[in-house]
Coordinates of C-alpha atoms and ligand atoms in Angstrom, one line a residue:
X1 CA 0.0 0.0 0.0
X2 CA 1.3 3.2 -0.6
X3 CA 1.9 5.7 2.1
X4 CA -0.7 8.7 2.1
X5 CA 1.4 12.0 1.3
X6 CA 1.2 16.2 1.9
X7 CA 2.8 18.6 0.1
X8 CA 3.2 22.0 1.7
X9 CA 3.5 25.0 -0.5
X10 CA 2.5 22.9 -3.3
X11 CA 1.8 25.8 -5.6
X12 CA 5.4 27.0 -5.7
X13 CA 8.8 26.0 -7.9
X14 CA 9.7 23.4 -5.6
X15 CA 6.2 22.4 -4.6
X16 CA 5.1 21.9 -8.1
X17 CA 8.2 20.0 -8.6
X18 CA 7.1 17.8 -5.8
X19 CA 3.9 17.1 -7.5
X20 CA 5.5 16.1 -10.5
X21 CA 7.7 13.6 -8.5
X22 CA 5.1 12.4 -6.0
X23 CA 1.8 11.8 -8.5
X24 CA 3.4 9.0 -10.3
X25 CA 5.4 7.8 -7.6
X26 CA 4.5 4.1 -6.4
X27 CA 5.2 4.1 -3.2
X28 CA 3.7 7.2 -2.2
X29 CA -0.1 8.7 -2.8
X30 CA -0.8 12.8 -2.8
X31 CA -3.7 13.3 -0.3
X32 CA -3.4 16.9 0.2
X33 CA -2.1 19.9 -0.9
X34 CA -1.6 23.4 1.1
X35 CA -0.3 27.1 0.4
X36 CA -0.7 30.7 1.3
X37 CA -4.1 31.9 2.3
X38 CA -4.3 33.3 -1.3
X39 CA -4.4 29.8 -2.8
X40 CA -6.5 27.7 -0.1
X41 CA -9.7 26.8 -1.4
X42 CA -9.3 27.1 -5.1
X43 CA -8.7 24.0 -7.4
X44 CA -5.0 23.1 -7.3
X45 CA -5.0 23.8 -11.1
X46 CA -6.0 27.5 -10.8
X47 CA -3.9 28.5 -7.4
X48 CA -0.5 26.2 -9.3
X49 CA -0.4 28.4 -12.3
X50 CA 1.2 24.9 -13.8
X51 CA 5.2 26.1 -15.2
X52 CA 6.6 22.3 -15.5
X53 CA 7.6 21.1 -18.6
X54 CA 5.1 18.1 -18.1
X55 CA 1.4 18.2 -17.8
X56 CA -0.1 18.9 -14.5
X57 CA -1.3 15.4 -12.6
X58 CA -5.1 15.1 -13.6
X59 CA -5.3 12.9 -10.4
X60 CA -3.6 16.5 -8.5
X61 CA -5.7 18.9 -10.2
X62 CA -8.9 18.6 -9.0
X63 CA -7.6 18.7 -5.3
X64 CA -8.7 21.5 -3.2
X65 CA -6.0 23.4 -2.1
X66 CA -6.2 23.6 2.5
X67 CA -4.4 25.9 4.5
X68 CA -1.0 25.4 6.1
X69 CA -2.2 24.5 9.5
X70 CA -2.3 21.3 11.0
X71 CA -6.3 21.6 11.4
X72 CA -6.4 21.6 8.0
X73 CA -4.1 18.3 7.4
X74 CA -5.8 14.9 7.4
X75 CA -4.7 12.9 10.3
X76 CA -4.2 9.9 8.0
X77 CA -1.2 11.5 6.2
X78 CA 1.6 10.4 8.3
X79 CA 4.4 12.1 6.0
X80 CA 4.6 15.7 4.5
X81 CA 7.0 17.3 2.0
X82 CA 7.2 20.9 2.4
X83 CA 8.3 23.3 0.0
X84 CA 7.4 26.3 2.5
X85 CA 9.1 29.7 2.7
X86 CA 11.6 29.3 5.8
X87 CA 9.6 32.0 8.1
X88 CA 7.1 29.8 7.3
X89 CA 8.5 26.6 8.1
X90 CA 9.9 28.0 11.0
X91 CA 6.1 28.8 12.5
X92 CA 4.3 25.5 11.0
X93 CA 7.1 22.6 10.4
X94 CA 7.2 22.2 14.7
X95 CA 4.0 22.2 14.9
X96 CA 3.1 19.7 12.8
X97 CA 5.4 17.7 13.8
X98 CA 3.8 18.0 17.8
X99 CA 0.8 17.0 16.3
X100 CA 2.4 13.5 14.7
X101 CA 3.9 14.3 11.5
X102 CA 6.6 13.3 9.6
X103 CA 8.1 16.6 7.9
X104 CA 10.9 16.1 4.9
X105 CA 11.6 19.8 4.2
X106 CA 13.5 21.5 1.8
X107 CA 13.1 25.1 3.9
X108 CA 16.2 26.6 5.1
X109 CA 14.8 27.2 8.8
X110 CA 16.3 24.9 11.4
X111 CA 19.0 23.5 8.9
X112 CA 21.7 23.9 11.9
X113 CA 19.6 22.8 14.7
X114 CA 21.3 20.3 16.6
X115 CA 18.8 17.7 17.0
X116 CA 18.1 17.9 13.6
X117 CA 19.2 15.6 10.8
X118 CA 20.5 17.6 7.8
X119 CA 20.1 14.6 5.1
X120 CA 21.8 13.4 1.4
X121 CA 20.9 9.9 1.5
X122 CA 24.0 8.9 -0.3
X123 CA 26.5 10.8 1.6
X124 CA 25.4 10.5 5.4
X125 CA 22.0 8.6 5.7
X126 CA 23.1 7.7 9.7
X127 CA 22.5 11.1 10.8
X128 CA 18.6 10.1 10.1
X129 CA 19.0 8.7 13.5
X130 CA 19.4 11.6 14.8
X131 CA 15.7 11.7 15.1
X132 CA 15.9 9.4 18.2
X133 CA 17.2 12.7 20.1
X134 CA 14.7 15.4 18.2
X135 CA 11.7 13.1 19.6
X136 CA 13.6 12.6 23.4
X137 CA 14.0 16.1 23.2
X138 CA 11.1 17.6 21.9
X139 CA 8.5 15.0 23.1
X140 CA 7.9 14.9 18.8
X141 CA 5.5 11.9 18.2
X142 CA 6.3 13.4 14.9
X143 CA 10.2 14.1 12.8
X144 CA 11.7 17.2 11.2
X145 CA 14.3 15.8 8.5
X146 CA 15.8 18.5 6.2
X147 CA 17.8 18.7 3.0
X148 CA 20.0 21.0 2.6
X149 CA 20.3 24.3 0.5
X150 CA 20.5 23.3 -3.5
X151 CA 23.8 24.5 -4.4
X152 CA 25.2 23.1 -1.4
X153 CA 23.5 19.6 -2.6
X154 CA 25.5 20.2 -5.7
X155 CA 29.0 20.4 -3.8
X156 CA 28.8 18.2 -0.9
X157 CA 28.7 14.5 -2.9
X158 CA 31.9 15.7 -4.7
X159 CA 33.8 16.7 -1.7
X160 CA 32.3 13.4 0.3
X161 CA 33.6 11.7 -2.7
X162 CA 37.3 13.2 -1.5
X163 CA 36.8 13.1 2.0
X164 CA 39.4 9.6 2.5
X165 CA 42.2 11.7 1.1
X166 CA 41.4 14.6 4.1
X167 CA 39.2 17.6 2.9
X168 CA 41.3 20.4 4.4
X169 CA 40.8 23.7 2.5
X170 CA 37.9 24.2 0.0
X171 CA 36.5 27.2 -2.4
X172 CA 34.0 27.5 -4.1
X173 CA 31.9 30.0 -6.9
X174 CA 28.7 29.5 -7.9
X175 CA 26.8 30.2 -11.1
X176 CA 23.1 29.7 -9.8
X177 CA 20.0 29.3 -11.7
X178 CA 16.8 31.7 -11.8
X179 CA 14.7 29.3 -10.8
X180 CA 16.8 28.8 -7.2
X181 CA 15.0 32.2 -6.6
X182 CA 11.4 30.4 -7.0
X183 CA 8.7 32.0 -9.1
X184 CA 9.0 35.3 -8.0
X185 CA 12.4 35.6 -7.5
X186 CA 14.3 37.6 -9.5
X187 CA 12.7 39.9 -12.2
X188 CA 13.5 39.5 -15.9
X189 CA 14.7 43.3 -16.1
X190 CA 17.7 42.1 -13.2
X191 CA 18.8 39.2 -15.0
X192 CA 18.5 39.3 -18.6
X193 CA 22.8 40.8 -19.8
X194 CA 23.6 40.4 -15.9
X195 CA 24.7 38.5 -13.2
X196 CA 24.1 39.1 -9.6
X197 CA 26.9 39.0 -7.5
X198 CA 25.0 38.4 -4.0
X199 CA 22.2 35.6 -3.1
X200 CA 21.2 36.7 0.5
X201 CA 22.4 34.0 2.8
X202 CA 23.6 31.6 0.7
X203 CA 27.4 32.3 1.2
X204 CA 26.4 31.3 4.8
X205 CA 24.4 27.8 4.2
X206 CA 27.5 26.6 1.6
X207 CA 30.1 27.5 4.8
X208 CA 28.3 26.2 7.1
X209 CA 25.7 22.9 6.0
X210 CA 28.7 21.2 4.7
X211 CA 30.4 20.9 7.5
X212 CA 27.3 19.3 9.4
X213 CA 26.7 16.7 6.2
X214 CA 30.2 16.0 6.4
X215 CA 30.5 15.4 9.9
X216 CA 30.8 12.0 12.5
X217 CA 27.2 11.1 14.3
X218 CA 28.2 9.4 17.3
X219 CA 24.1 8.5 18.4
X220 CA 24.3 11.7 20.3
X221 CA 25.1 14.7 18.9
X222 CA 27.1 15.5 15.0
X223 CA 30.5 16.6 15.0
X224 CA 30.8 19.0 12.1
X225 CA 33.6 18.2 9.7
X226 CA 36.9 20.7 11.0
X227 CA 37.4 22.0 7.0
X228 CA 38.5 25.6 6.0
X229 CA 35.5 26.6 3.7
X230 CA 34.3 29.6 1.4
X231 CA 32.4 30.4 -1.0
X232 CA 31.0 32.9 -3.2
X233 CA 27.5 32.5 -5.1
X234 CA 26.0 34.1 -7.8
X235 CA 23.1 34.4 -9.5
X236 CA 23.2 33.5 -13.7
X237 CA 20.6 33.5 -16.2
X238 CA 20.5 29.9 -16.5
X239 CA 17.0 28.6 -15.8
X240 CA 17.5 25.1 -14.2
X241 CA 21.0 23.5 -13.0
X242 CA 23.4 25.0 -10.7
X243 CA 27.1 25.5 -12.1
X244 CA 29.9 25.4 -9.2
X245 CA 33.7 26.0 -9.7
X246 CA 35.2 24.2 -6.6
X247 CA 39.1 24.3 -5.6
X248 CA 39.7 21.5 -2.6
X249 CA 43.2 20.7 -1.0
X250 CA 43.4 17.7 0.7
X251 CA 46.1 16.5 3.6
X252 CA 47.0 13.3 1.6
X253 CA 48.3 14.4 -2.2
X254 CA 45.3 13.8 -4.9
X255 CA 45.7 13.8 -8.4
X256 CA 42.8 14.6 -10.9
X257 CA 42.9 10.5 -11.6
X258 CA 42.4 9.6 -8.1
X259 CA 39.9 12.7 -8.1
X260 CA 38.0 11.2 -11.0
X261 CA 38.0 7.5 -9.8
X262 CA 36.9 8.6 -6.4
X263 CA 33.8 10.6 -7.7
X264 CA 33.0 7.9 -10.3
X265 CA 33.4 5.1 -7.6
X266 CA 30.7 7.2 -5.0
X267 CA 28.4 4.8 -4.6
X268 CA 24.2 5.4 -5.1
X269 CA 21.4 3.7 -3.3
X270 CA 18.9 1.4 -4.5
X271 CA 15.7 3.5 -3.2
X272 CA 12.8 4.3 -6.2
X273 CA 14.3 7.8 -6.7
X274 CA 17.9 7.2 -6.7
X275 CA 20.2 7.5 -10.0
X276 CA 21.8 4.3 -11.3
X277 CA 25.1 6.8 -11.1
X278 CA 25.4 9.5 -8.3
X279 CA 27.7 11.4 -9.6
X280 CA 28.6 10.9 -13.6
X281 CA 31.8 12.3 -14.5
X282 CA 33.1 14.2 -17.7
X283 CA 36.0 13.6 -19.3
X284 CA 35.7 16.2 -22.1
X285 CA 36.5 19.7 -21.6
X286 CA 34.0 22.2 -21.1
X287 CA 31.2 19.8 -19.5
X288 CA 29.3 19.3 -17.3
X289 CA 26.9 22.4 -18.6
X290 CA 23.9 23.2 -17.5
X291 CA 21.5 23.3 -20.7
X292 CA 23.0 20.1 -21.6
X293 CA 23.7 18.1 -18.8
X294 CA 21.3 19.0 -15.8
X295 CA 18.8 16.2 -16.4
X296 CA 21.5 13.5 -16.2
X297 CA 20.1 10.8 -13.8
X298 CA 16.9 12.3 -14.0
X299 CA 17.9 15.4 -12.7
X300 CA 19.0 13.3 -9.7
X301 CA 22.7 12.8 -10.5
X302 CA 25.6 15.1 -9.8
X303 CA 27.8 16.3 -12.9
X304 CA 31.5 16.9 -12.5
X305 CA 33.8 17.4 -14.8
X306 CA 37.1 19.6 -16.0
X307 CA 38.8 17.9 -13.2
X308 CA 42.5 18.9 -12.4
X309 CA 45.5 19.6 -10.1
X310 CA 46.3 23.5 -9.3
X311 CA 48.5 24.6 -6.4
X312 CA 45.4 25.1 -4.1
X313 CA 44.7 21.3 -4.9
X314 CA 42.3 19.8 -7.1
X315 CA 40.4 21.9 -9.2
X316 CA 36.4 20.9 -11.0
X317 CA 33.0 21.8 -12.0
X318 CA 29.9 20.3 -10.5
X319 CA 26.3 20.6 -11.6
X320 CA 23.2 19.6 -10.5
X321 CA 19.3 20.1 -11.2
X322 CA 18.8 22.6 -8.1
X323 CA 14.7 22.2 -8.1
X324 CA 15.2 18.0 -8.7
X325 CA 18.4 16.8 -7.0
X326 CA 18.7 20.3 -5.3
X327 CA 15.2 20.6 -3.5
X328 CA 12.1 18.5 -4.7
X329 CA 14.1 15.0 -5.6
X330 CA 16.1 15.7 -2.4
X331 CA 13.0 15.4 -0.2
X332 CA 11.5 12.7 -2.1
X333 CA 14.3 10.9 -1.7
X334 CA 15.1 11.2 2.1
X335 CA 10.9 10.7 2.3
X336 CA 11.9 7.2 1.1
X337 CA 14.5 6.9 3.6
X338 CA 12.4 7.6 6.3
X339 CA 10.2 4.5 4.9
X340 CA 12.9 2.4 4.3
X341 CA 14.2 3.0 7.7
X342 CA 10.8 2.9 9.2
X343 CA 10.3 6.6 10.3
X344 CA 6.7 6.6 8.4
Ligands
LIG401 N1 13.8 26.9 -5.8 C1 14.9 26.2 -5.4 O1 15.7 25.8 -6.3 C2 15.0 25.8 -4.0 C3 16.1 24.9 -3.7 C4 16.3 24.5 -2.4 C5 15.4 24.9 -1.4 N2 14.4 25.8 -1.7 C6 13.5 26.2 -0.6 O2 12.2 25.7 -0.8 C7 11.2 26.5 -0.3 C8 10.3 26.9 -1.4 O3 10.9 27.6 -2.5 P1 10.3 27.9 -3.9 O4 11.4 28.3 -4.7 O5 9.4 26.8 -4.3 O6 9.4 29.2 -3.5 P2 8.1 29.8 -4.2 O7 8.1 29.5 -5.6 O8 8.0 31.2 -3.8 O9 6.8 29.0 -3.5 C9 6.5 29.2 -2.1 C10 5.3 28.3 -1.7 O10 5.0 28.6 -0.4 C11 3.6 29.1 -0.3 N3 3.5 30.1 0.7 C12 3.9 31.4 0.7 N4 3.6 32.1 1.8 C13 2.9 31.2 2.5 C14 2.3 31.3 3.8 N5 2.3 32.5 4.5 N6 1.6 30.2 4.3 C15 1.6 29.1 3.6 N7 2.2 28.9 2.4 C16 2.8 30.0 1.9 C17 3.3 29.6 -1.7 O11 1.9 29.6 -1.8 P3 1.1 30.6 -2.8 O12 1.3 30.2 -4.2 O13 -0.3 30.5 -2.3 O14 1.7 32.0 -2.5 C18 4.0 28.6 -2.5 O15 3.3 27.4 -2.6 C19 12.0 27.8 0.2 O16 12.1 27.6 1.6 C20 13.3 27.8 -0.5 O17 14.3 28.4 0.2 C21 14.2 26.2 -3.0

């Protein structure tokens, strides 16, 4: 049977992108949908304003869409996906889960918490027991499980990839899509012959959330990875797919060979959503791009490529899908790790 389903702020980039994931998906079922106030109580095919590339769920459409309130959620719907704003999240996510939910979350709002497992399923699926301690402490019948910001989901499986040879130094620069800004982010009068040299925040999430994917879980608390770590992000006018330049030294010496094999060799899981290849590298120059290579995998693999040695060490491109491996297929993935492990 498959397990009932919620999608909060279903009518937004990432929300909609959860729809498309979660209709046809077999092992879960879309009982409910929720936004602002604005959208609740219209049909989710007038409040979505539909922008995916495939056609809106007929199964989906019809739905009414409820408020963002736990008296508006069913109580049969044991596990929700929310694509909320973070001062959002931050008011409803705890609350919901008091009231028995399971949350997967892409929302950047308690990221950092301590009790709080910050989740790639490929690169540190134990911290999901972290949730042992968020229910002790919180007196949760419920979970919070997060993935992390999309262009740090872009990074992290490469420099997990490296970690054996001792991650000490790592820079980074982004070239981030428009739709990272969700629909009504940035206008097309500040992109169009630009780029924006400042993403509020995001510096902050990729120095700081890699560190706590990276890290050791000893059943009690994470100890964040001890790496020297900056970054600077921009935004491009790419539509889809985050491009990141990345520069990592490493204790042990590390040649773009042992770079390339250790990326290649990363290995992926066998849950629904999972890419037969977690991260596919390119050996020609000037790949991985994102026009052409966001939707490897699905849109659920990595991309690395133009990999070599510089004196600040080893020296690549990543890319990946930042609404399906980024946000959307991030949460539907660690939603099936939460059933595999029998969170839900
Ligand atoms: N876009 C990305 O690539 C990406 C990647 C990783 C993480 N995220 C995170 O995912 C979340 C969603 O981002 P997005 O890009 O999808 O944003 P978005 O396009 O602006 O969508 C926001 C969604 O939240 C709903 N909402 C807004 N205010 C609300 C309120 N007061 N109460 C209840 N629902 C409300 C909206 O409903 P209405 O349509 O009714 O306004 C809409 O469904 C954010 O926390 C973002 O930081 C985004």
């Amino acid at each position: 049977m498959p397990v009932t389903v919620g999608v909060l702020g279903a009518t937004g980039a990432v929300g909609q992108r959860l729809v498309q994931l979660l209709a046809p998906h077999p092992d879960f079922e879309i009982a409910c949908v929720t936004a602002s106030d604005d959208s609740a109580g219209h049909a989710y095919r007038e409040a979505a304003k539909w922008r995916i590339e495939t056609p809106i769920p007929e199964a989906i459409a019809d739905l009414t869409v409820r408020e963002t309130d736990p008296e508006a959620i069913p109580e049969d719907v044991p596990l929700l996906f929310s694509a909320l704003p973070s001062a959002v999240g931050e008011r409803v996510e705890p609350a919901l889960c008091a009231a028995g939910y399971v949350v997967s979350s892409n929302a950047s709002n308690a990221r950092m918490a301590e009790d709080t497992p910050l989740v790639i399923p490929e690169v540190n699926p134990d911290h999901l027991d972290l949730l042992e301690v968020q229910r002790d402490e919180r007196g949760w019948d419920g979970a919070l499980v997060k993935n992390p910001n999309c262009s740090t989901i872009t990074m992290v499986p490469t420099l997990s990839a490296l970690s054996d040879f001792g991650l000490e130094t790592v820079r980074v620069a982004t070239m981030q899509a428009v739709s990272g800004a969700g629909y009504a982010g940035v206008t097309s009068m500040e992109i169009i012959d630009n780029v924006l040299p400042h993403i509020g925040g995001e510096e902050e999430k990729m120095e700081s959330e890699p560190k706590k994917l990276l890290g050791e879980f000893d059943g009690a608390e994470i100890d964040p990875l001890d790496v020297d770590l900056a970054a600077s992000c921009n935004r491009v006018a790419t539509l889809d797919g985050h491009l990141e330049s990345v520069w990592a030294d490493t204790r042990e010496a590390i040649t773009a060979a042992d770079a390339r094999a250790a990326m290649r060799d990363a290995p992926s899981l066998a849950l629904h959503s999972s890419p037969s290849q977690f991260i596919e590298v390119f050996e020609e120059p000037g790949r991985p791009q994102p026009r052409l290579d966001r939707l490897v995998g699905n849109g659920m693999s990595v991309a690395a490529g133009g990999v070599r040695e510089t004196d600040m060490g080893v020296q690549y491109d990543c890319l990946a899908h930042n609404t399906l491996r980024g946000a959307a297929g991030a949460s539907v993935l660690n939603g099936e790790l939460l059933v595999e492990k029998g969170w839900v």
